[in-house]
CSV table of C-alpha atoms in Angstrom, one decimal:
chain,number,residue,atom,x,y,z
G,1,MET,CA,-171.0,5.0,171.4
G,2,THR,CA,-167.8,3.0,170.7
G,3,LYS,CA,-166.3,1.4,173.8
G,4,VAL,CA,-162.5,1.0,174.1
G,5,LEU,CA,-160.3,-1.0,176.4
G,6,ILE,CA,-156.6,-0.1,176.9
G,7,ALA,CA,-154.0,-2.4,178.4
G,8,ASP,CA,-150.4,-1.5,179.1
G,9,ASP,CA,-148.2,-2.3,182.1
G,10,GLU,CA,-146.4,1.1,181.9
G,11,PRO,CA,-148.5,3.8,183.6
G,12,LEU,CA,-147.1,6.6,181.4
G,13,MET,CA,-147.9,4.7,178.2
G,14,LEU,CA,-151.3,3.8,179.5
G,15,ALA,CA,-152.1,7.4,180.2
G,16,ARG,CA,-150.6,8.6,176.9
G,17,ILE,CA,-152.7,6.3,174.8
G,18,GLY,CA,-155.8,7.4,176.7
G,19,GLU,CA,-155.0,11.1,176.3
G,20,LEU,CA,-154.2,10.8,172.6
G,21,LEU,CA,-157.3,8.7,171.9
G,22,SER,CA,-159.4,11.4,173.5
G,23,GLN,CA,-158.0,13.9,171.1
G,24,VAL,CA,-158.5,12.0,167.9
G,25,TRP,CA,-161.7,10.1,168.9
G,26,PRO,CA,-163.5,12.4,171.4
G,27,GLU,CA,-166.8,10.5,171.1
G,28,LEU,CA,-165.4,7.1,172.2
G,29,GLU,CA,-165.8,5.8,175.8
G,30,ILE,CA,-162.7,4.3,177.5
G,31,VAL,CA,-164.4,1.6,179.6
G,32,ALA,CA,-161.2,0.1,181.1
G,33,ARG,CA,-157.5,0.9,181.6
G,34,CYS,CA,-155.7,-2.3,182.6
G,35,LYS,CA,-152.1,-2.8,183.7
G,36,ASN,CA,-151.7,-6.5,182.9
G,37,GLY,CA,-153.1,-9.1,180.6
G,38,ASN,CA,-155.2,-10.8,183.3
G,39,GLU,CA,-157.0,-7.5,184.1
G,40,ALA,CA,-157.5,-6.9,180.4
G,41,LEU,CA,-159.2,-10.2,179.8
G,42,ALA,CA,-161.5,-9.8,182.9
G,43,ALA,CA,-162.4,-6.2,181.9
G,44,PHE,CA,-163.1,-7.4,178.3
G,45,HIS,CA,-165.6,-10.0,179.5
G,46,GLN,CA,-167.2,-7.4,181.9
G,47,HIS,CA,-167.5,-4.4,179.5
G,48,GLN,CA,-167.5,-6.1,176.0
G,49,PRO,CA,-165.6,-3.2,174.3
G,50,ASP,CA,-165.7,-2.8,170.6
G,51,VAL,CA,-161.9,-2.1,170.4
G,52,ALA,CA,-159.0,-3.3,172.5
G,53,PHE,CA,-155.6,-1.6,172.5
G,54,LEU,CA,-153.2,-4.3,173.8
G,55,ASP,CA,-149.6,-4.0,174.8
G,56,ILE,CA,-147.8,-7.1,173.6
G,57,ARG,CA,-145.5,-7.6,176.6
G,58,MET,CA,-147.4,-7.5,179.9
G,59,PRO,CA,-147.3,-9.4,183.2
G,60,GLY,CA,-149.7,-12.3,183.5
G,61,LYS,CA,-151.1,-12.9,180.0
G,62,THR,CA,-149.4,-11.2,177.2
G,63,GLY,CA,-151.3,-9.0,174.8
G,64,LEU,CA,-151.1,-11.7,172.2
G,65,GLU,CA,-152.5,-14.3,174.6
G,66,VAL,CA,-155.4,-12.0,175.5
G,67,ALA,CA,-156.0,-11.4,171.8
G,68,ALA,CA,-156.1,-15.1,171.1
G,69,GLU,CA,-158.9,-15.5,173.7
G,70,ILE,CA,-160.8,-12.4,172.4
G,71,GLY,CA,-160.6,-13.7,168.8
G,72,ASP,CA,-162.9,-11.7,166.5
G,73,ALA,CA,-165.2,-10.4,169.3
G,74,ALA,CA,-163.5,-7.0,169.1
G,75,HIS,CA,-161.3,-4.9,166.8
G,76,LEU,CA,-157.7,-5.4,168.0
G,77,VAL,CA,-154.8,-2.9,168.0
G,78,PHE,CA,-151.4,-4.1,169.3
G,79,VAL,CA,-149.0,-1.7,170.9
G,80,THR,CA,-145.5,-3.0,170.3
G,81,ALA,CA,-141.8,-2.2,170.5
G,82,TYR,CA,-140.9,-5.1,168.2
G,83,ASP,CA,-138.9,-4.7,165.1
G,84,GLU,CA,-139.9,-4.9,161.4
G,85,TYR,CA,-140.3,-8.7,161.4
G,86,ALA,CA,-143.1,-8.6,163.9
G,87,ILE,CA,-144.6,-5.5,162.2
G,88,ALA,CA,-144.6,-7.3,158.9
G,89,ALA,CA,-146.5,-10.2,160.5
G,90,PHE,CA,-149.1,-7.7,161.8
G,91,GLU,CA,-149.4,-6.1,158.4
G,92,SER,CA,-150.1,-9.5,156.8
G,93,GLY,CA,-153.0,-10.1,159.2
G,94,ALA,CA,-156.0,-8.0,159.9
G,95,ALA,CA,-154.9,-6.5,163.2
G,96,ASP,CA,-153.5,-3.0,163.4
G,97,TYR,CA,-150.4,-2.0,165.4
G,98,LEU,CA,-148.8,1.0,167.1
G,99,LEU,CA,-145.1,1.4,167.7
G,100,LYS,CA,-143.9,2.8,171.1
G,101,PRO,CA,-143.7,5.6,171.8
G,102,VAL,CA,-147.1,6.2,170.4
G,103,GLU,CA,-147.3,9.3,168.2
G,104,LEU,CA,-150.5,11.3,167.5
G,105,PRO,CA,-150.4,11.0,163.6
G,106,ARG,CA,-150.0,7.3,163.7
G,107,LEU,CA,-152.7,6.9,166.2
G,108,ALA,CA,-155.0,9.0,164.1
G,109,GLU,CA,-154.3,6.8,161.1
G,110,ALA,CA,-155.2,3.7,163.2
G,111,VAL,CA,-158.4,5.3,164.4
G,112,ARG,CA,-159.4,6.1,160.8
G,113,ARG,CA,-158.9,2.4,159.9
G,114,LEU,CA,-160.8,1.3,163.0
G,115,ARG,CA,-163.8,3.5,162.4
G,116,LYS,CA,-164.1,2.2,158.8
G,117,ARG,CA,-163.9,-1.4,160.0
G,118,ILE,CA,-166.5,-0.7,162.7
G,119,ASP,CA,-168.8,0.8,160.1
G,120,THR,CA,-168.5,-2.2,157.8
G,121,LYS,CA,-168.6,-4.6,160.8
G,122,ARG,CA,-165.4,-6.3,159.7
G,123,PRO,CA,-163.4,-8.2,162.4
G,124,THR,CA,-159.8,-7.3,162.7
G,125,ALA,CA,-158.4,-10.6,164.0
G,126,PRO,CA,-156.3,-12.7,161.6
G,127,ALA,CA,-157.8,-16.0,160.4
G,128,ASP,CA,-155.5,-18.0,162.6
G,129,LEU,CA,-154.3,-15.8,165.4
G,130,SER,CA,-152.8,-18.8,167.4
G,131,LEU,CA,-150.2,-19.3,164.7
G,132,LEU,CA,-149.3,-15.5,164.7
G,133,VAL,CA,-149.1,-15.6,168.5
G,134,LYS,CA,-146.6,-18.6,168.4
G,135,SER,CA,-144.6,-17.0,165.6
G,136,LEU,CA,-144.3,-13.5,167.3
G,137,LEU,CA,-143.5,-14.9,170.7
G,138,GLU,CA,-140.7,-17.0,169.2
G,139,GLN,CA,-139.3,-14.0,167.3
G,140,ALA,CA,-139.5,-11.8,170.3
G,141,LYS,CA,-136.9,-13.9,172.1
G,142,HIS,CA,-134.3,-12.8,169.5
G,143,THR,CA,-135.5,-9.4,168.2
G,144,GLU,CA,-136.9,-7.3,171.1
G,145,LYS,CA,-134.7,-4.4,171.9
G,146,LEU,CA,-135.2,-1.5,174.3
G,147,ARG,CA,-136.8,1.5,172.6
G,148,TRP,CA,-137.8,3.7,175.4
G,149,ILE,CA,-136.7,4.2,179.0
G,150,ARG,CA,-138.6,5.5,182.1
G,151,ALA,CA,-136.1,7.7,183.9
G,152,SER,CA,-136.1,10.4,186.6
G,153,VAL,CA,-135.3,14.1,186.0
G,154,GLY,CA,-135.5,15.7,189.4
G,155,SER,CA,-139.0,15.0,190.8
G,156,VAL,CA,-140.4,14.2,187.3
G,157,THR,CA,-140.5,10.9,185.5
G,158,ARG,CA,-139.8,11.1,181.8
G,159,LEU,CA,-140.3,8.6,179.0
G,160,ILE,CA,-137.1,8.8,176.9
G,161,HIS,CA,-136.7,7.2,173.5
G,162,VAL,CA,-133.3,5.6,173.1
G,163,ASP,CA,-132.7,7.6,169.9
G,164,GLU,CA,-132.4,10.7,172.1
G,165,VAL,CA,-129.6,9.3,174.2
G,166,LEU,CA,-126.0,10.4,173.6
G,167,PHE,CA,-124.5,8.1,176.1
G,168,PHE,CA,-125.1,6.1,179.3
G,169,GLN,CA,-122.7,6.4,182.2
G,170,SER,CA,-122.5,4.4,185.5
G,171,ASP,CA,-123.2,6.5,188.6
G,172,THR,CA,-123.1,4.3,191.7
G,173,LYS,CA,-126.5,2.6,192.0
G,174,TYR,CA,-127.9,4.5,189.1
G,175,THR,CA,-127.1,4.9,185.4
G,176,ARG,CA,-126.8,8.5,184.1
G,177,ILE,CA,-128.5,9.1,180.8
G,178,VAL,CA,-127.1,12.1,178.9
G,179,LEU,CA,-129.2,13.8,176.3
G,180,ARG,CA,-128.5,16.7,174.0
G,181,GLU,CA,-129.9,19.4,176.4
G,182,SER,CA,-130.5,17.5,179.6
G,183,GLU,CA,-129.8,14.3,181.6
G,184,ALA,CA,-131.7,11.8,183.7
G,185,LEU,CA,-131.2,8.9,186.0
G,186,VAL,CA,-132.5,5.4,185.9
G,187,ARG,CA,-132.2,3.0,188.8
G,188,MET,CA,-130.6,0.2,186.8
G,189,PRO,CA,-126.9,-0.9,186.7
G,190,LEU,CA,-125.1,-0.3,183.4
G,191,LYS,CA,-124.4,-4.1,183.0
G,192,GLU,CA,-128.2,-4.8,183.0
G,193,LEU,CA,-129.1,-1.9,180.7
G,194,ILE,CA,-126.7,-3.0,178.0
G,195,ASP,CA,-128.5,-6.4,177.7
G,196,GLY,CA,-131.6,-4.6,176.4
G,197,LEU,CA,-129.8,-2.2,174.0
G,198,ASP,CA,-129.1,-2.8,170.3
G,199,THR,CA,-125.3,-3.4,170.3
G,200,GLU,CA,-125.1,-2.4,166.7
G,201,ARG,CA,-126.2,1.1,167.7
G,202,PHE,CA,-124.9,1.4,171.3
G,203,TRP,CA,-121.2,0.6,171.9
G,204,GLN,CA,-119.7,-0.1,175.3
G,205,VAL,CA,-116.4,1.9,175.3
G,206,HIS,CA,-115.5,1.7,179.0
G,207,ARG,CA,-116.7,-0.4,181.9
G,208,SER,CA,-118.7,2.7,183.0
G,209,SER,CA,-119.8,4.1,179.6
G,210,ILE,CA,-122.0,3.1,176.7
G,211,VAL,CA,-122.2,5.5,173.7
G,212,ASN,CA,-124.7,6.0,170.9
G,213,ALA,CA,-122.5,5.4,167.9
G,214,HIS,CA,-124.6,7.9,165.9
G,215,ALA,CA,-123.7,10.6,168.4
G,216,ILE,CA,-119.9,10.2,168.0
G,217,ASP,CA,-118.2,13.1,166.2
G,218,ARG,CA,-114.7,11.8,166.3
G,219,ALA,CA,-112.2,9.6,168.2
G,220,VAL,CA,-108.9,11.3,169.0
G,221,ARG,CA,-105.8,9.4,170.1
G,222,GLU,CA,-104.1,11.6,172.7
G,223,GLY,CA,-101.3,9.2,173.6
G,224,PRO,CA,-100.4,5.5,173.2
G,225,GLU,CA,-102.8,4.5,176.0
G,226,LYS,CA,-105.4,7.3,175.6
G,227,LEU,CA,-108.3,7.5,173.2
G,228,THR,CA,-111.0,10.1,173.7
G,229,LEU,CA,-114.5,10.4,172.1
G,230,TYR,CA,-116.0,13.8,171.2
G,231,ILE,CA,-119.8,13.7,171.2
G,232,ARG,CA,-122.0,15.8,169.0
G,233,GLY,CA,-124.1,18.2,170.9
G,234,CYS,CA,-122.3,17.7,174.2
G,235,SER,CA,-119.2,19.3,175.7
G,236,GLU,CA,-118.3,16.2,177.7
G,237,ARG,CA,-115.7,13.7,176.5
G,238,LEU,CA,-115.6,10.0,177.0
G,239,ALA,CA,-112.5,7.9,177.6
G,240,VAL,CA,-112.2,4.7,175.7
G,241,SER,CA,-110.7,1.7,177.5
G,242,ARG,CA,-107.9,-0.1,175.7
G,243,GLN,CA,-109.9,-3.2,175.3
G,244,TYR,CA,-112.3,-1.2,173.1
G,245,PHE,CA,-109.7,0.6,171.0
G,246,HIS,CA,-110.5,-1.9,168.2
G,247,LEU,CA,-113.9,-0.3,167.6
G,248,PHE,CA,-112.1,2.8,166.3
G,249,LYS,CA,-109.3,1.2,164.4
G,250,GLN,CA,-108.9,2.5,160.9
G,251,THR,CA,-109.3,0.0,158.1
C-alpha cells in the first residue's frame, strides 16, 4: 500500500487535501497530517512515506526546506499559491505541484502522474533541489499574493478564493468581505489585508473600501465631489474618495 504524508499549516486545506486524496486514490494510506515543516520532517523519518504533499509556506521549516532534506527518498508534490514564475520552475523540474485552492480534477491528474512514477520507481526530486529552493524563496519575496482567505460566516469558517470577492469594507475590528450572494468577516484590519492583495486587481477606492476591479460595472459622477461605484451582482454602492478619483479618469 502506498503511504502518503500531507503537510499544510491551514487546517481546512490539510483536511481538504486528505478528503480529495481519499476520493481519487482510495487504496492509499495517509500516515501523517502535519501542520508545520518540523512536524513533517519528523513524521517523514518515522513513517518513511512514498509520497509527500508539502505546502510551500509553513511555520518552522518551509515545504521547500523539508523537500531539500527528503531529496529523492520520496515522490514530492508541492502545494503552492505562487504565481506562474514559480510554477514554471516546478514544471522544469521533476516535482509536481498543486495550486491553492486544490481542485479535484487537478489532484486526480497529479495522482495519475504519481502512480506512474511509483510504478517505474522514478524519483520526483529535481537534480539540484537546493538551487530550486534558493530561487523560489527569493522569487516569493516579490511575487506571492493572497489567493484565498479563511473567513467567518456565522458559526462556520469558509475558505474563500479572492476571485469570488466583490469588495472588502472596514467594519471596526473586522473586515467585511462581500461576495455575489453572501458576505463574511475576517479578523484583520483593511490596511493589513491590502498588503497581501494584488493591487493590479484590487483597488483601494476609500480609506474603508477595496474593490475588485473586475466587479466594477460603472463609475458615476454624481456631483463635483461625489463619485459612486456600481458593482456587478450587488445592490450596494461604493463611494470613491477624492484622492482616488484618478483611477476612473477618462483618457
